Structure formats: structure tokens, C-alpha cells
mmCIF file of C-alpha atoms in Angstrom:
data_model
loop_
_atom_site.group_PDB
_atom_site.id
_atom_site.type_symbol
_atom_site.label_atom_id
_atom_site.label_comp_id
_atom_site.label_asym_id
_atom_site.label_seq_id
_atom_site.Cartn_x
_atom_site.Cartn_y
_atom_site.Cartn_z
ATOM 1 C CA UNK A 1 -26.571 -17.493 -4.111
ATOM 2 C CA UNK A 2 -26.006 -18.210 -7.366
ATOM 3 C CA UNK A 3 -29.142 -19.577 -10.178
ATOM 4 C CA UNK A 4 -26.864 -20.973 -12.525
ATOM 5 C CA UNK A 5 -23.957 -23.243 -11.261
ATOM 6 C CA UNK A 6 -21.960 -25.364 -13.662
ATOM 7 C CA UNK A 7 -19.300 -27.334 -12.154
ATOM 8 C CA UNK A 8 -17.556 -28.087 -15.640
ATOM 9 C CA UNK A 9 -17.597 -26.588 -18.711
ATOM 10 C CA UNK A 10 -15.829 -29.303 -21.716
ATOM 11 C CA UNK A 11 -16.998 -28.119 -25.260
ATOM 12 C CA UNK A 12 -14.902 -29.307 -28.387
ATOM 13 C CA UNK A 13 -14.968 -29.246 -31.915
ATOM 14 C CA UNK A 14 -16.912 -25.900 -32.519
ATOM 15 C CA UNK A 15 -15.784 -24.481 -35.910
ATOM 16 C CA UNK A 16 -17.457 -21.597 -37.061
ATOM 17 C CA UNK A 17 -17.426 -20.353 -40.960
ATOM 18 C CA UNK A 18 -18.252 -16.858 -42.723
ATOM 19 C CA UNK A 19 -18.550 -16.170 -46.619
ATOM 20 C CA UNK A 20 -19.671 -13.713 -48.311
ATOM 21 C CA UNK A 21 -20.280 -13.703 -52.525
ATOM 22 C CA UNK A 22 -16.836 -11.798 -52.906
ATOM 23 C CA UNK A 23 -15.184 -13.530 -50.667
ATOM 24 C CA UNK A 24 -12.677 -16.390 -51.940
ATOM 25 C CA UNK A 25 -12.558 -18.621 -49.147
ATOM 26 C CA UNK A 26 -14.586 -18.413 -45.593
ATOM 27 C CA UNK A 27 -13.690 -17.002 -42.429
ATOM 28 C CA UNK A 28 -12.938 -19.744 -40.324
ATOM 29 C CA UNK A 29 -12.908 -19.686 -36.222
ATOM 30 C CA UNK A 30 -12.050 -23.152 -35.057
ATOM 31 C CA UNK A 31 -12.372 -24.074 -30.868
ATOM 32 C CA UNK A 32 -10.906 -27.488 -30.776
ATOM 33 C CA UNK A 33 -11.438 -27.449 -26.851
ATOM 34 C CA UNK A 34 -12.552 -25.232 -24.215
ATOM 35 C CA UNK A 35 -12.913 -26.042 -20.857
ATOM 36 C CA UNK A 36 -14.400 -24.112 -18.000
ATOM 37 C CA UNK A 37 -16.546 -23.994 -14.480
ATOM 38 C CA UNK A 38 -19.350 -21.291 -12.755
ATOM 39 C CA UNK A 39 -18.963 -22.183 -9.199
ATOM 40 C CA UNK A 40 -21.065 -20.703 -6.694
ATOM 41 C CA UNK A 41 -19.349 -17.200 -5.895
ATOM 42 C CA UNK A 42 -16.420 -17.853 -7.829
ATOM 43 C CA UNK A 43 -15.766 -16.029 -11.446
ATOM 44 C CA UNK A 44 -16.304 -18.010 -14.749
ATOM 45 C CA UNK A 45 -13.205 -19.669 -16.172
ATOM 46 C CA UNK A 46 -13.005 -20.842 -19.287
ATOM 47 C CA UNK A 47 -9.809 -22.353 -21.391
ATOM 48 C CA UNK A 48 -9.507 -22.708 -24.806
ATOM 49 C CA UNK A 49 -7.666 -24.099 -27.810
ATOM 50 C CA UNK A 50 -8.082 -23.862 -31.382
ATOM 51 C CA UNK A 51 -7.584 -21.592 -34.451
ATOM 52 C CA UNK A 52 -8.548 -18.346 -35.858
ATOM 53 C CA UNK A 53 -7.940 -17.884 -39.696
ATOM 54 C CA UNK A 54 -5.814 -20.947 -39.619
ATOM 55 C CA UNK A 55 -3.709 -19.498 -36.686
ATOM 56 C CA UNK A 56 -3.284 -21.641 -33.754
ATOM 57 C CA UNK A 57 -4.139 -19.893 -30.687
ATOM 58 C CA UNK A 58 -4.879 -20.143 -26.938
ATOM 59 C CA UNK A 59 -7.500 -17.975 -24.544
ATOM 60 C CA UNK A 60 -8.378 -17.623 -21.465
ATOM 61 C CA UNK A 61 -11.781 -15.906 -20.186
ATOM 62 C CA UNK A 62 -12.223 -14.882 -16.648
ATOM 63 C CA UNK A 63 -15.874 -12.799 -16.052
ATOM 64 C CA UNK A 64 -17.862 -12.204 -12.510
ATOM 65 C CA UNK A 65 -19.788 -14.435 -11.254
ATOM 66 C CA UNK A 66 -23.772 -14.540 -11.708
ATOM 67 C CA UNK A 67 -24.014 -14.047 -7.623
ATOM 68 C CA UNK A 68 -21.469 -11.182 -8.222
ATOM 69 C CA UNK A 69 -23.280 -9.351 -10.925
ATOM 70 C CA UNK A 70 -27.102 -9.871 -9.198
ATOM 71 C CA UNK A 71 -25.397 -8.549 -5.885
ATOM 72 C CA UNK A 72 -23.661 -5.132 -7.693
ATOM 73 C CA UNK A 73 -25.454 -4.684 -10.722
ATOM 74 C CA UNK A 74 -22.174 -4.575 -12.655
ATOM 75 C CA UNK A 75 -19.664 -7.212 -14.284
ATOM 76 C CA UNK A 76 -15.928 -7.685 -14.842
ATOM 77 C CA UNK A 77 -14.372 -9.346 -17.506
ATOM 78 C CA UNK A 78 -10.816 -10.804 -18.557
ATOM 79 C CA UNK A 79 -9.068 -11.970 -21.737
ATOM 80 C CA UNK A 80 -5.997 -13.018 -22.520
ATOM 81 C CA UNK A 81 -5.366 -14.355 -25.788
ATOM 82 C CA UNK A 82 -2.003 -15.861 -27.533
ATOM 83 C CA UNK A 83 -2.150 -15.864 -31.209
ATOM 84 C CA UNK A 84 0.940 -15.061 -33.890
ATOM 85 C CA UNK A 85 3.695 -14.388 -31.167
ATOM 86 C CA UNK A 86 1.479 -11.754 -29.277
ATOM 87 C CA UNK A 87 -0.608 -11.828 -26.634
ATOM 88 C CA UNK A 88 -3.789 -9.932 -26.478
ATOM 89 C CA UNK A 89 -5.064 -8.539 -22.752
ATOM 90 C CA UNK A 90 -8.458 -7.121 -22.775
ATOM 91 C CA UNK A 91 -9.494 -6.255 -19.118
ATOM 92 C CA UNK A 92 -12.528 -4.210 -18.214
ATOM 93 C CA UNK A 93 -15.953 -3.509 -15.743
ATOM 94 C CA UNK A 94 -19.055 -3.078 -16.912
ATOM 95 C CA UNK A 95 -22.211 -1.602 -14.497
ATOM 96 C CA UNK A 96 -25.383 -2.983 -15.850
ATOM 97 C CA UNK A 97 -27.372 0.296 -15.732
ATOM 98 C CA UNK A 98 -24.995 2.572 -18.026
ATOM 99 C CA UNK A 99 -23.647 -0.711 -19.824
ATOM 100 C CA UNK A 100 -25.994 0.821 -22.849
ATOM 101 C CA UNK A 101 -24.274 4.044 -22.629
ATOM 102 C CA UNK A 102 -20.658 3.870 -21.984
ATOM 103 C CA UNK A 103 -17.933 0.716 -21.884
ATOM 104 C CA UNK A 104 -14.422 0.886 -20.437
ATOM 105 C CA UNK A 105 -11.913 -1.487 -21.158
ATOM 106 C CA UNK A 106 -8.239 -2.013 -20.759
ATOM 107 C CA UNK A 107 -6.391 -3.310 -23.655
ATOM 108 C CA UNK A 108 -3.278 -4.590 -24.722
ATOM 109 C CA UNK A 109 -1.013 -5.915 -27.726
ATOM 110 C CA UNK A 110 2.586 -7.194 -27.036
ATOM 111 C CA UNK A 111 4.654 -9.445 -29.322
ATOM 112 C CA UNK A 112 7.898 -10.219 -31.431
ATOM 113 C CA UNK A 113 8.241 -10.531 -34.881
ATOM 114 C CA UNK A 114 4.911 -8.371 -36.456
ATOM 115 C CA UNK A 115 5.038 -10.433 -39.717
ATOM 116 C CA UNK A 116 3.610 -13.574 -37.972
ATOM 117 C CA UNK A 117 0.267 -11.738 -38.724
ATOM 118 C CA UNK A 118 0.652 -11.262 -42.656
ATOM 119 C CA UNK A 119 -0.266 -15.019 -43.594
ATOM 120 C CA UNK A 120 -2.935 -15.091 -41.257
ATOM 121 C CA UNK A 121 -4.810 -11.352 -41.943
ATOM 122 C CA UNK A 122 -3.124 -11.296 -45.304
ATOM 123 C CA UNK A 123 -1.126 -8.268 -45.410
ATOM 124 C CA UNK A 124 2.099 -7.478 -45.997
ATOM 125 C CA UNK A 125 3.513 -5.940 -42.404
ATOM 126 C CA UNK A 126 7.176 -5.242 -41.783
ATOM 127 C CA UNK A 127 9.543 -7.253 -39.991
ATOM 128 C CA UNK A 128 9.243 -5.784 -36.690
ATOM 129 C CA UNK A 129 11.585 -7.783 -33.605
ATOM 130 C CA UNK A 130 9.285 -6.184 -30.916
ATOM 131 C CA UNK A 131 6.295 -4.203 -30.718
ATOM 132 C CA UNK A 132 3.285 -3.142 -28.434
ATOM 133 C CA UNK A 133 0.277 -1.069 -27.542
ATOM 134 C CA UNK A 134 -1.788 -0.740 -24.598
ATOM 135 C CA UNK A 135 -4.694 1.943 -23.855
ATOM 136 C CA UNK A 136 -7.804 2.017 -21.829
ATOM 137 C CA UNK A 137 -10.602 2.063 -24.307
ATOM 138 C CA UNK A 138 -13.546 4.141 -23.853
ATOM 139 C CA UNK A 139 -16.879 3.996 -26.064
ATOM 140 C CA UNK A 140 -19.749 6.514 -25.712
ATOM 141 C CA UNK A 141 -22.921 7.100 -27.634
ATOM 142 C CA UNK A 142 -21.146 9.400 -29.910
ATOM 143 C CA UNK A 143 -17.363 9.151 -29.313
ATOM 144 C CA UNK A 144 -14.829 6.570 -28.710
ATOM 145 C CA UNK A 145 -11.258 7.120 -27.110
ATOM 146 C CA UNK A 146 -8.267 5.388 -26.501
ATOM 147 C CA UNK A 147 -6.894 7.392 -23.618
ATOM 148 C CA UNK A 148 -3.380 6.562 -21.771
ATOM 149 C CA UNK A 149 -2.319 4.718 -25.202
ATOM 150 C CA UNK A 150 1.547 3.689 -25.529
ATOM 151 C CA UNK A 151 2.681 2.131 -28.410
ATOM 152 C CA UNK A 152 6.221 1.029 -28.919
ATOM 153 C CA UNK A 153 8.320 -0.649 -31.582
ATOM 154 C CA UNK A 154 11.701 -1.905 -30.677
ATOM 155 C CA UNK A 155 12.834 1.191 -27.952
ATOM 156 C CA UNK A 156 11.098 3.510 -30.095
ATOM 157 C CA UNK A 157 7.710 4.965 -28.318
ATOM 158 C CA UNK A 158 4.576 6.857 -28.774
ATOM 159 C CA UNK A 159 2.330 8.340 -26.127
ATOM 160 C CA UNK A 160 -1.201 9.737 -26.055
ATOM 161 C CA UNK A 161 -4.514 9.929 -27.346
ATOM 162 C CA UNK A 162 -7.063 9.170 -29.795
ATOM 163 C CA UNK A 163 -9.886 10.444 -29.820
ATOM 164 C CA UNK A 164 -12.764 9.474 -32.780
ATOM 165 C CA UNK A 165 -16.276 11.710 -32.336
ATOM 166 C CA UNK A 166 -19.133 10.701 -34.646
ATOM 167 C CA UNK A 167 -21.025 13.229 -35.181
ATOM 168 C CA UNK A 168 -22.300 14.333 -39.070
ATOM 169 C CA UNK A 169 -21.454 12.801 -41.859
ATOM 170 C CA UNK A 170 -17.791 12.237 -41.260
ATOM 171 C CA UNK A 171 -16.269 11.230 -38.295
ATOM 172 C CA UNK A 172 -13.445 13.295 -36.645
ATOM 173 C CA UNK A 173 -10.354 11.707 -35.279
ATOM 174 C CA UNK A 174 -7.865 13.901 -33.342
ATOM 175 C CA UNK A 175 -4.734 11.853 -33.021
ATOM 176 C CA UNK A 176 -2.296 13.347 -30.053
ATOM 177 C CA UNK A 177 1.051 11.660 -29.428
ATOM 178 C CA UNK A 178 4.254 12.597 -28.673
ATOM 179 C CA UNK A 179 7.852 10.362 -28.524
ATOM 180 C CA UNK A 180 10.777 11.298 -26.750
ATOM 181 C CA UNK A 181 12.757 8.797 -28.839
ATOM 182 C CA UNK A 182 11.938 7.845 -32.624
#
């Protein structure tokens, strides 16, 4: 059974700030609620609310439960996140004994209008209507790859790879994707 049950999970008000001497104003990561249980053989939930850089957004977290993990030695986790007109999808397992060595995780970026970002990571991105990405993510002692990747803008599309290996001084990126449609 599970050691650590928590039948209801109500936080609120958790802001968290960053500065650095360059730095003109603070990073700011705001929860203004999150709400949540660990039942006994049931996954962790958790809701939240709040605001990232001054960007309202929502998340949910779904993860294994503590029975779950003990029992199998490894872990699941899920995100989904709503922030600027996207929404953010990370998905991914986890065993416990190679968790040091290797990570896989699904990810995923969909959402209209790209310049809802620019106030918020202050940039100056296109006006994209629709856009996308989604690729299972694969870190490694020495290499990290994005295999099965698919990005899309409007009903243009890009499939592939990319691979980054860091080894030596520099690392090396191979980039491989091809688009029947540009």
C-alpha cells in the first residue's frame, strides 16, 4: 500500500521571483491555486492556476502513484499546460534504475496566433495563424534527440530528426527533415 496518502492537495498564493545583476526586472512564476490528491493506488493529480512571466496560464499534472512506483521501480508522468493560445503536452515513463542514464518523453506544442508569446518571452515572432511541434524526446549521457519530430505551420510541414551529441568542445547537431509541402 501506499506510505504517503494525501486526500487533498489546496496550495495558493506561491509566487516565485529570479534576478540576476543584469537583469532589469525578475523572473516571476506566480501559482495563484493548485489543487490536488495522492490516493491510495490512484495517480497524483494536481490543478493549477496562475502566471508565468505575467502570462496567465493553466496546468494539469498527472504522475504514478507512490504504491505504483515501489511496486515497478519506474514512474509515469503527465503535463498539460495552456499558456499564450498553445497548449503544451509533455508525456513520458521513467524506470528508476536507468532514470540517471537515459529519459524519454513525449512532447508537444500546438497553438494559433505565435505572437501571443512575444510580450511574454520578449521577442519579436511572426504572426503565425497556426502552428505545432511534437517529438518524443530522448536524453542520454552524451546525446540528446528529438526523434519522430513534426512541426507544422499553417498546412506547411516538416518531418524528422534532431539529433545533438556532446562530445569535445563543440557540440554537433545533425538536423534531418524533409516537407512534402512548403
Amino acid at each position: 500500500s501506499d506510505t504517503l496518502v494525501l486526500d487533498k492537495i489546496d496550495l495558493s498564493q506561491i509566487s516565485v521571483s529570479y534576478i540576476e545583476a543584469d537583469m532589469t526586472e525578475p523572473f516571476e512564476f506566480n501559482i495563484d491555486q493548485c489543487m490536488g490528491s495522492a490516493l491510495v493506488g490512484k495517480p497524483l493529480q494536481l490543478n493549477m492556476k496562475g502566471a508565468f512571466l505575467k502570462e496567465p496560464f493553466t496546468a494539469e499534472l498527472k504522475a504514478a502513484s507512490l504504491q505504483e512506483l515501489l511496486e515497478k521501480d519506474k514512474s509515469w508522468i503527465e503535463i498539460e499546460t495552456k499558456i499564450a493560445n498553445a497548449q503544451i503536452t509533455l508525456a513520458g515513463s521513467v524506470e528508476l534504475s536507468r532514470m540517471l542514464h537515459t529519459l524519454q518523453l513525449r512532447a508537444s506544442i500546438e497553438g494559433k496566433d505565435l505572437e501571443t508569446f512575444n510580450q511574454m518571452l520578449k521577442l519579436d515572432l511572426p504572426p503565425v495563424p497556426s502552428y505545432g511541434a511534437k517529438a518524443t524526446l530522448y536524453l542520454l549521457e552524451d546525446k540528446t534527440e528529438l526523434s519522430d519530430l513534426q512541426i507544422h505551420i499553417a498546412s506547411s510541414e516538416l518531418v524528422g530528426k534532431l539529433t545533438v551529441t556532446d562530445i569535445g568542445i563543440r557540440p554537433k547537431v545533425v538536423i534531418d527533415l524533409k516537407s512534402s509541402l512548403i
